Tab-separated table of C-alpha atoms in Angstrom:
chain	number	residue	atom	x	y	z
A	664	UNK	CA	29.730	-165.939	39.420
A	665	UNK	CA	29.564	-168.639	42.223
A	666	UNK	CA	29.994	-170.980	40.072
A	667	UNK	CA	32.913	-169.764	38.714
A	668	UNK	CA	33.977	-169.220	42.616
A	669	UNK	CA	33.470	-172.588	43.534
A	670	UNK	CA	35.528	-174.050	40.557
A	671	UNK	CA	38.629	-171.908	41.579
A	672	UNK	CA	38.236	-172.851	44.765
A	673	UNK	CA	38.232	-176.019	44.075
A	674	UNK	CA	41.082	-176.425	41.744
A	675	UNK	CA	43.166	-174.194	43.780
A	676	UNK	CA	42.318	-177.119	46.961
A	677	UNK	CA	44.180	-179.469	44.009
A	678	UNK	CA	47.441	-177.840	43.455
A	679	UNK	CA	47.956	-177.246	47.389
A	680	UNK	CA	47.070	-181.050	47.601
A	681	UNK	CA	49.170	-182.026	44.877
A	682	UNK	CA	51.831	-179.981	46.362
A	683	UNK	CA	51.990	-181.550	49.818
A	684	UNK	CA	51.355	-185.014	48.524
A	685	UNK	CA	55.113	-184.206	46.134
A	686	UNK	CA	56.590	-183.206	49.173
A	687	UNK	CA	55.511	-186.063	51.637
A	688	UNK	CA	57.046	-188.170	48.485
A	689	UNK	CA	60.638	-186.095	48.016
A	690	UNK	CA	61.007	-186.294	52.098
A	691	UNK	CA	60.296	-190.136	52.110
A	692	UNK	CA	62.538	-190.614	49.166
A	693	UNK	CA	65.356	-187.953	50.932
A	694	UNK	CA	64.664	-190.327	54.204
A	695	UNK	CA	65.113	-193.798	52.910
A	696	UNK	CA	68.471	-192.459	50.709
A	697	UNK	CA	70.005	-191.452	54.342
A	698	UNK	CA	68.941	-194.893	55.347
A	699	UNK	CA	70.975	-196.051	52.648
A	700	UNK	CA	73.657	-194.073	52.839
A	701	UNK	CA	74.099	-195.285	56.720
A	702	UNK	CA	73.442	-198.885	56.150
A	703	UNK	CA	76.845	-200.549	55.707
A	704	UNK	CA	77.736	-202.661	52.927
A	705	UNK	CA	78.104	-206.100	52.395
A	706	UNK	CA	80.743	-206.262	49.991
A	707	UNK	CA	84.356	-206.169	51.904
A	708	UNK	CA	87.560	-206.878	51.250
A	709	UNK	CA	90.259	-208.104	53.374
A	710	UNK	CA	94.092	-208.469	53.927
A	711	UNK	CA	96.401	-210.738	55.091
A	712	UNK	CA	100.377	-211.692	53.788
A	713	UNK	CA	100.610	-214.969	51.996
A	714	UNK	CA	100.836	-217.800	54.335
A	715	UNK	CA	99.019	-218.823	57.709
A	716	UNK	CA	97.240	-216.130	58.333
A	717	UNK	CA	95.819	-215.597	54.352
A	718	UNK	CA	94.862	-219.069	55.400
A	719	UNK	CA	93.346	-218.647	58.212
A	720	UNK	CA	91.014	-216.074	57.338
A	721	UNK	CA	89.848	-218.502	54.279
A	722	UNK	CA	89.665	-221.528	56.395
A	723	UNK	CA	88.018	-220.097	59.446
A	724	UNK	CA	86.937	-216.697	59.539
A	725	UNK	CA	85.086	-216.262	56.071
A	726	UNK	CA	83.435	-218.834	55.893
A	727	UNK	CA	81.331	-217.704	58.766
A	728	UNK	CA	80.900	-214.021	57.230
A	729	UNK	CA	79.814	-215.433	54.040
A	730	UNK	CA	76.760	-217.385	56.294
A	731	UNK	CA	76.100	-213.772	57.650
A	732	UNK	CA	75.735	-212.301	54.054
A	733	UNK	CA	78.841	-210.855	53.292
A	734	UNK	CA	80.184	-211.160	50.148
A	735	UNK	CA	84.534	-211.311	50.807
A	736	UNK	CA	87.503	-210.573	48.664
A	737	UNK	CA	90.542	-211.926	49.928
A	738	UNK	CA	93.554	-209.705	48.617
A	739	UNK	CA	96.931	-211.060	49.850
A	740	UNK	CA	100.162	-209.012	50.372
A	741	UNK	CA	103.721	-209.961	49.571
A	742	UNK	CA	105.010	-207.813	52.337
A	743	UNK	CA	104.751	-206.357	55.519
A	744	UNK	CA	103.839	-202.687	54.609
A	745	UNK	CA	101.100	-202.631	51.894
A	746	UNK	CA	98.608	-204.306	54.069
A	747	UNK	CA	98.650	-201.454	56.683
A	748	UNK	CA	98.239	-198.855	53.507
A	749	UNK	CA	95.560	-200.172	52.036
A	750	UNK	CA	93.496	-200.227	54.910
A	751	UNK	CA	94.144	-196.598	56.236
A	752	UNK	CA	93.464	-195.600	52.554
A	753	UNK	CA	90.075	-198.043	52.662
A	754	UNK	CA	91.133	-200.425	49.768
A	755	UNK	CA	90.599	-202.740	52.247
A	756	UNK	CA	87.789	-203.100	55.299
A	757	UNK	CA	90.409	-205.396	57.548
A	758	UNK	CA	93.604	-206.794	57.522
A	759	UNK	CA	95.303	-209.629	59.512
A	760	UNK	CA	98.778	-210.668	59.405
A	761	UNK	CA	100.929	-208.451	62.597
A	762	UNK	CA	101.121	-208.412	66.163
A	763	UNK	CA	100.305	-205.865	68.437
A	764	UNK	CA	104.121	-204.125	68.668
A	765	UNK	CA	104.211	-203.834	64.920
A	766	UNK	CA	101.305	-202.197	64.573
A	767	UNK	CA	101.611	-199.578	66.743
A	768	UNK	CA	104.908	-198.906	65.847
A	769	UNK	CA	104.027	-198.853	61.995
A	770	UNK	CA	100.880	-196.646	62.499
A	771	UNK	CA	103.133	-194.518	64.698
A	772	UNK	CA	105.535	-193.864	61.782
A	773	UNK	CA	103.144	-193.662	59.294
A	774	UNK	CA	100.695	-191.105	61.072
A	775	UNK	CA	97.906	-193.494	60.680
A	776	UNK	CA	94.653	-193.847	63.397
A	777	UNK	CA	94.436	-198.205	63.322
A	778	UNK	CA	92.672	-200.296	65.913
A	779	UNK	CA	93.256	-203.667	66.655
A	780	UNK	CA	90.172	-205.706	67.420
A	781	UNK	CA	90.732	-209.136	68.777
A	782	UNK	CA	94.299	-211.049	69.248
A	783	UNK	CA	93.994	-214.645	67.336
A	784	UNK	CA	96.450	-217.699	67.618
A	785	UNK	CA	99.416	-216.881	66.456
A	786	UNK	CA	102.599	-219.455	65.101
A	787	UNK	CA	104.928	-219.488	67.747
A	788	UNK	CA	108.917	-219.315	66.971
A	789	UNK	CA	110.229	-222.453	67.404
A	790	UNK	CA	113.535	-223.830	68.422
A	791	UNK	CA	114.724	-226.373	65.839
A	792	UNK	CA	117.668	-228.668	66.350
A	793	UNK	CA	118.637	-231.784	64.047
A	794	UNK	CA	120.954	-232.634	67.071
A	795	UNK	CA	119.066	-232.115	70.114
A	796	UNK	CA	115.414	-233.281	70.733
A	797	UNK	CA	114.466	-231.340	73.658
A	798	UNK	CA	116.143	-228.587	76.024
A	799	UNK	CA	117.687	-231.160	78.285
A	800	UNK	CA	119.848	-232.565	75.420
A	801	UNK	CA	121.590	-229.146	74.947
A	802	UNK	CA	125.048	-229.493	75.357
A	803	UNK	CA	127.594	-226.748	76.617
A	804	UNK	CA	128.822	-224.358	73.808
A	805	UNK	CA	126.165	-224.925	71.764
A	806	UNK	CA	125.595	-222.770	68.913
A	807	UNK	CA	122.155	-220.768	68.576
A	808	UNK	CA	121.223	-219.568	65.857
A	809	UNK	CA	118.539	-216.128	66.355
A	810	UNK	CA	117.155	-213.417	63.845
A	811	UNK	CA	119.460	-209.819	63.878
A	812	UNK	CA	116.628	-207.914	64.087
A	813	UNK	CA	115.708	-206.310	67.809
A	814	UNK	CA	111.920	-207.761	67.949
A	815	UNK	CA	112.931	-211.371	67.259
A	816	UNK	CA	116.157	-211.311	68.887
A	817	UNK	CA	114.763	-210.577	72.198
A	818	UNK	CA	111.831	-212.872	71.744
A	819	UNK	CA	114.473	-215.902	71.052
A	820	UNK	CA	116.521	-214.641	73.814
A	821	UNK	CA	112.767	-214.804	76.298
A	822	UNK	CA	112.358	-217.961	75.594
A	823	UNK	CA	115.509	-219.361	76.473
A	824	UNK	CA	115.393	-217.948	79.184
A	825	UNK	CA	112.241	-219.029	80.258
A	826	UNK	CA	113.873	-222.851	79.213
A	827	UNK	CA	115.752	-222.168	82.287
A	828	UNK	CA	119.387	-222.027	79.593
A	829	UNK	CA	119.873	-218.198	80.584
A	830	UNK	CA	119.115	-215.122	82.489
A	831	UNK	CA	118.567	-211.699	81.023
A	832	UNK	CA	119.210	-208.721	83.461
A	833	UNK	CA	115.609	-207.931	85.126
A	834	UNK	CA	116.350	-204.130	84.254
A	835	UNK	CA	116.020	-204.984	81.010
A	836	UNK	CA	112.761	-203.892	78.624
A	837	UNK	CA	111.421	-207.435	77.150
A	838	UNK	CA	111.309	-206.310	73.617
A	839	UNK	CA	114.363	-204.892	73.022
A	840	UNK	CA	116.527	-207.324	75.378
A	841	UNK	CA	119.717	-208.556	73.553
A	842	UNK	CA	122.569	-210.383	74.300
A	843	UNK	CA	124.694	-207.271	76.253
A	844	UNK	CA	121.512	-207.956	78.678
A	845	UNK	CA	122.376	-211.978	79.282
A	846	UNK	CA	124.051	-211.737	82.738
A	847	UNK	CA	124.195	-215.587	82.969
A	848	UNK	CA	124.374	-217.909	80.490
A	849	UNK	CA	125.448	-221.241	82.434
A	850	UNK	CA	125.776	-223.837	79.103
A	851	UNK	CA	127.698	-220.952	77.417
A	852	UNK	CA	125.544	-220.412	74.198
A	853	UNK	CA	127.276	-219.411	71.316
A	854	UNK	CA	124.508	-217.072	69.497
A	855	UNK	CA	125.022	-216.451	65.846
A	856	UNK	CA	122.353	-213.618	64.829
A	857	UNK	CA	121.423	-213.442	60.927
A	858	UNK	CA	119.001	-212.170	58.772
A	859	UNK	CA	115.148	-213.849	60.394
A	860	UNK	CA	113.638	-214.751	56.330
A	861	UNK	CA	117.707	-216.715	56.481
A	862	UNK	CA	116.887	-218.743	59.683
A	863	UNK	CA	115.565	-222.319	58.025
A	864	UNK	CA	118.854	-222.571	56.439
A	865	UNK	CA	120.678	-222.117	59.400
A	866	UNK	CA	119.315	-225.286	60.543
A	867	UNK	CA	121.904	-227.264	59.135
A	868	UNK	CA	124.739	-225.519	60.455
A	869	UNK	CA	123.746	-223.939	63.809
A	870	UNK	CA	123.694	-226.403	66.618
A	871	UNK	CA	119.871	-224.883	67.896
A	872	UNK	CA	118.077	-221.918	65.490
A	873	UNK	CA	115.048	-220.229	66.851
A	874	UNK	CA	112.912	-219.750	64.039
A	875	UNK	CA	109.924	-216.905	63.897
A	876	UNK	CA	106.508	-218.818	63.188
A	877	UNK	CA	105.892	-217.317	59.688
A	878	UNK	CA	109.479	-218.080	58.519
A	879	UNK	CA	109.117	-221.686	59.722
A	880	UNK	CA	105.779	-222.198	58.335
A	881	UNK	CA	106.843	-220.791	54.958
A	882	UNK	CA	110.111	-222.890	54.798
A	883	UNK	CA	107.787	-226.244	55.135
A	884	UNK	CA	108.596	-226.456	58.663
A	885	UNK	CA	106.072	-228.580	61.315
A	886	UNK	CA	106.140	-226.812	64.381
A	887	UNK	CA	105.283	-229.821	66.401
A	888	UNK	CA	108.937	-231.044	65.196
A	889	UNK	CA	110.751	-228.191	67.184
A	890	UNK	CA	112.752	-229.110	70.587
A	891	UNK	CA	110.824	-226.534	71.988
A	892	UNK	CA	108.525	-223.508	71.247
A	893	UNK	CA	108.249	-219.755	72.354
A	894	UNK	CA	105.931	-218.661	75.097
A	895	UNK	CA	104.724	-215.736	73.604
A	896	UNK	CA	104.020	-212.837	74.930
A	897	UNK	CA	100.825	-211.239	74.279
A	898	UNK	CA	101.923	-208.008	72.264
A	899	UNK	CA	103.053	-210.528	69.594
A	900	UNK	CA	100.259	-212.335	69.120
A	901	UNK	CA	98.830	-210.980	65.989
A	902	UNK	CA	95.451	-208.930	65.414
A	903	UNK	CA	92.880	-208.872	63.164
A	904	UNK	CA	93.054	-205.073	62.330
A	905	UNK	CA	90.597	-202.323	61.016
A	906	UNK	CA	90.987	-198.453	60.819
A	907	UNK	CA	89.974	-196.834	64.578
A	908	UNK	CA	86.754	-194.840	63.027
A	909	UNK	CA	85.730	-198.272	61.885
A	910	UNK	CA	86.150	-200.147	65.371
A	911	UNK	CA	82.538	-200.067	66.209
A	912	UNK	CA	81.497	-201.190	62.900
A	913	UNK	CA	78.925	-204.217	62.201
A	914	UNK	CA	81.612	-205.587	60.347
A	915	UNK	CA	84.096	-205.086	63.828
A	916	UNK	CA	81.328	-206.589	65.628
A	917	UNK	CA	80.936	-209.482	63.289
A	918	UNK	CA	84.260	-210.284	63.121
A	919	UNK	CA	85.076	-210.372	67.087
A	920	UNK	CA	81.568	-212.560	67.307
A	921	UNK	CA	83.641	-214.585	64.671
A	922	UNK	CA	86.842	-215.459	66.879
A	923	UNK	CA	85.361	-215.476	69.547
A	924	UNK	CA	83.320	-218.388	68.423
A	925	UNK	CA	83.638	-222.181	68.763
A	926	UNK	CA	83.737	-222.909	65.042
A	927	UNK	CA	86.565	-220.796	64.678
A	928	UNK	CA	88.672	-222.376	67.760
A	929	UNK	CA	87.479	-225.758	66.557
A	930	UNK	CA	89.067	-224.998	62.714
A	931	UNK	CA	92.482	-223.866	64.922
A	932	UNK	CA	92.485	-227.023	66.862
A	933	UNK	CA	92.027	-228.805	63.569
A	934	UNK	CA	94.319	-226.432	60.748
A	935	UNK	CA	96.359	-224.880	62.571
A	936	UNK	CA	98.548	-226.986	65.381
A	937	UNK	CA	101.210	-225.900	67.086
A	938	UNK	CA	99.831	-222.082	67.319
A	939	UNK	CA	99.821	-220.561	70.536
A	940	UNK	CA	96.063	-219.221	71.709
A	941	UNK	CA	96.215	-215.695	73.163
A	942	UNK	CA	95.487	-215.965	77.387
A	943	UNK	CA	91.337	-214.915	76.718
A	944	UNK	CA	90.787	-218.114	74.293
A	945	UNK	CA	93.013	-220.638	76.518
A	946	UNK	CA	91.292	-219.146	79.782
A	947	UNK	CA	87.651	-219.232	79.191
């Protein structure tokens, strides 16, 4: 009878063993899935129109996420619209291609929650003239070409002013000043506002035509060849862009570390002339 005790015992000692050892297994197994399920991938996609900026993320900004093990998909937009979708529905991871004003109006609209992360240089509209060279060549009653569209118009009409050709009224808001707010306007500047994507063409006709920087790098144009080029103003310098809940994401992270890196300024200096460096790059 003890013997048959001890061999109960003993194989009832097994089972609870056998038990605890499956369950020390399933809860290091359940722990290293949640470590999995928090650890973010490496596979990302982002978004930028055709153009400069589509450029500049292949030229200087994925090359250096590829040396920190991410594996990138560029997908490139044919508008102004799509981009900002597809990242608030997470077909993309970031996106880069509008300034600061656009996308807080267009998130506005939209009811989305975006975050801009860092401002980057940004092509600057330029002034082109095939009959003037530089501001002091302007003649009185020259015509001046400018896009019809509020956010372009009153960056055009900034930057003439700040050529010392007119004065807006100082009661004026900056980004939607027009020409009912030009209270002097000493050379008497004939402006002719049209369509912004029209503004190249306008070249040949308009006396002076203040072309956006995506419109005059997509019509072929150098913007080292303008009379003179916008000051911007640093709500339209563009952003590299990523949904808000992602903002404090390795991949945010990375990408800030990214611009805010040497290689990257050096591949601006190099690719990308003429661009205008937001105030934290050109101060430090």
């Amino acid at each position: 009878m003890k013997k048959y005790l001890v061999a109960f015992l003993t194989l009832a000692l097994a089972v609870v063993l056998a038990a605890c050892s499956g369950n020390d297994e399933k809860a290091t197994n359940s722990s290293n899935e949640s470590d999995g399920a928090t650890e973010e991938s490496k596979e990302i996609k982002l978004g930028a129109t055709a153009g400069p900026y589509s450029d500049m993320l292949k030229k200087a900004i994925i090359p250096q996420l590829e040396e920190k093990g991410y594996t990138v998909e560029l997908v490139e937009f044919s508008d102004y619209v799509q981009p900002n979708n597809a990242l608030d529905n997470g077909d993309i991871d970031a996106n880069l291609f509008q300034h600061t004003i656009y996308l807080e109006t267009f998130e506005e609209q939209n009811n989305m929650d975006l975050e801009a992360l860092i401002t980057v240089p940004t092509a600057p509209m330029g002034f082109f003239s095939e009959k003037f060279a530089s501001v002091e060549e302007i003649e009185d009653g020259a015509t001046v070409a400018i896009a019809n569209d509020p956010s372009n118009a009153a960056r055009s009409l900034l930057t003439l002013q700040g050529q010392g050709l007119i004065e807006i009224d100082p009661e004026a808001d900056e980004l939607t000043a027009s020409e009912k707010d030009v209270v002097t306007n000493n050379k008497n500047l004939v402006f002719q506002p049209v369509e912004a994507g029209s503004l190249p063409r306008q070249i040949e006709n308009a006396d002076l035509v203040a072309v956006p920087g995506n419109f005059a790098l997509a019509a072929g144009l150098n913007l080292m060849d303008a009379a003179f080029l916008e000051d911007m103003n640093e709500n339209y310098r563009n952003v590299v862009a990523v949904k808000a809940e992602n903002k404090d994401s390795q991949l945010a992270k990375d990408l800030i570390e990214i611009v805010e890196s040497a290689e990257y300024e050096e591949v601006i200096d190099t690719e990308f002339q003429g661009f205008s460096k937001p105030e934290w790059m050109a101060n430090r």
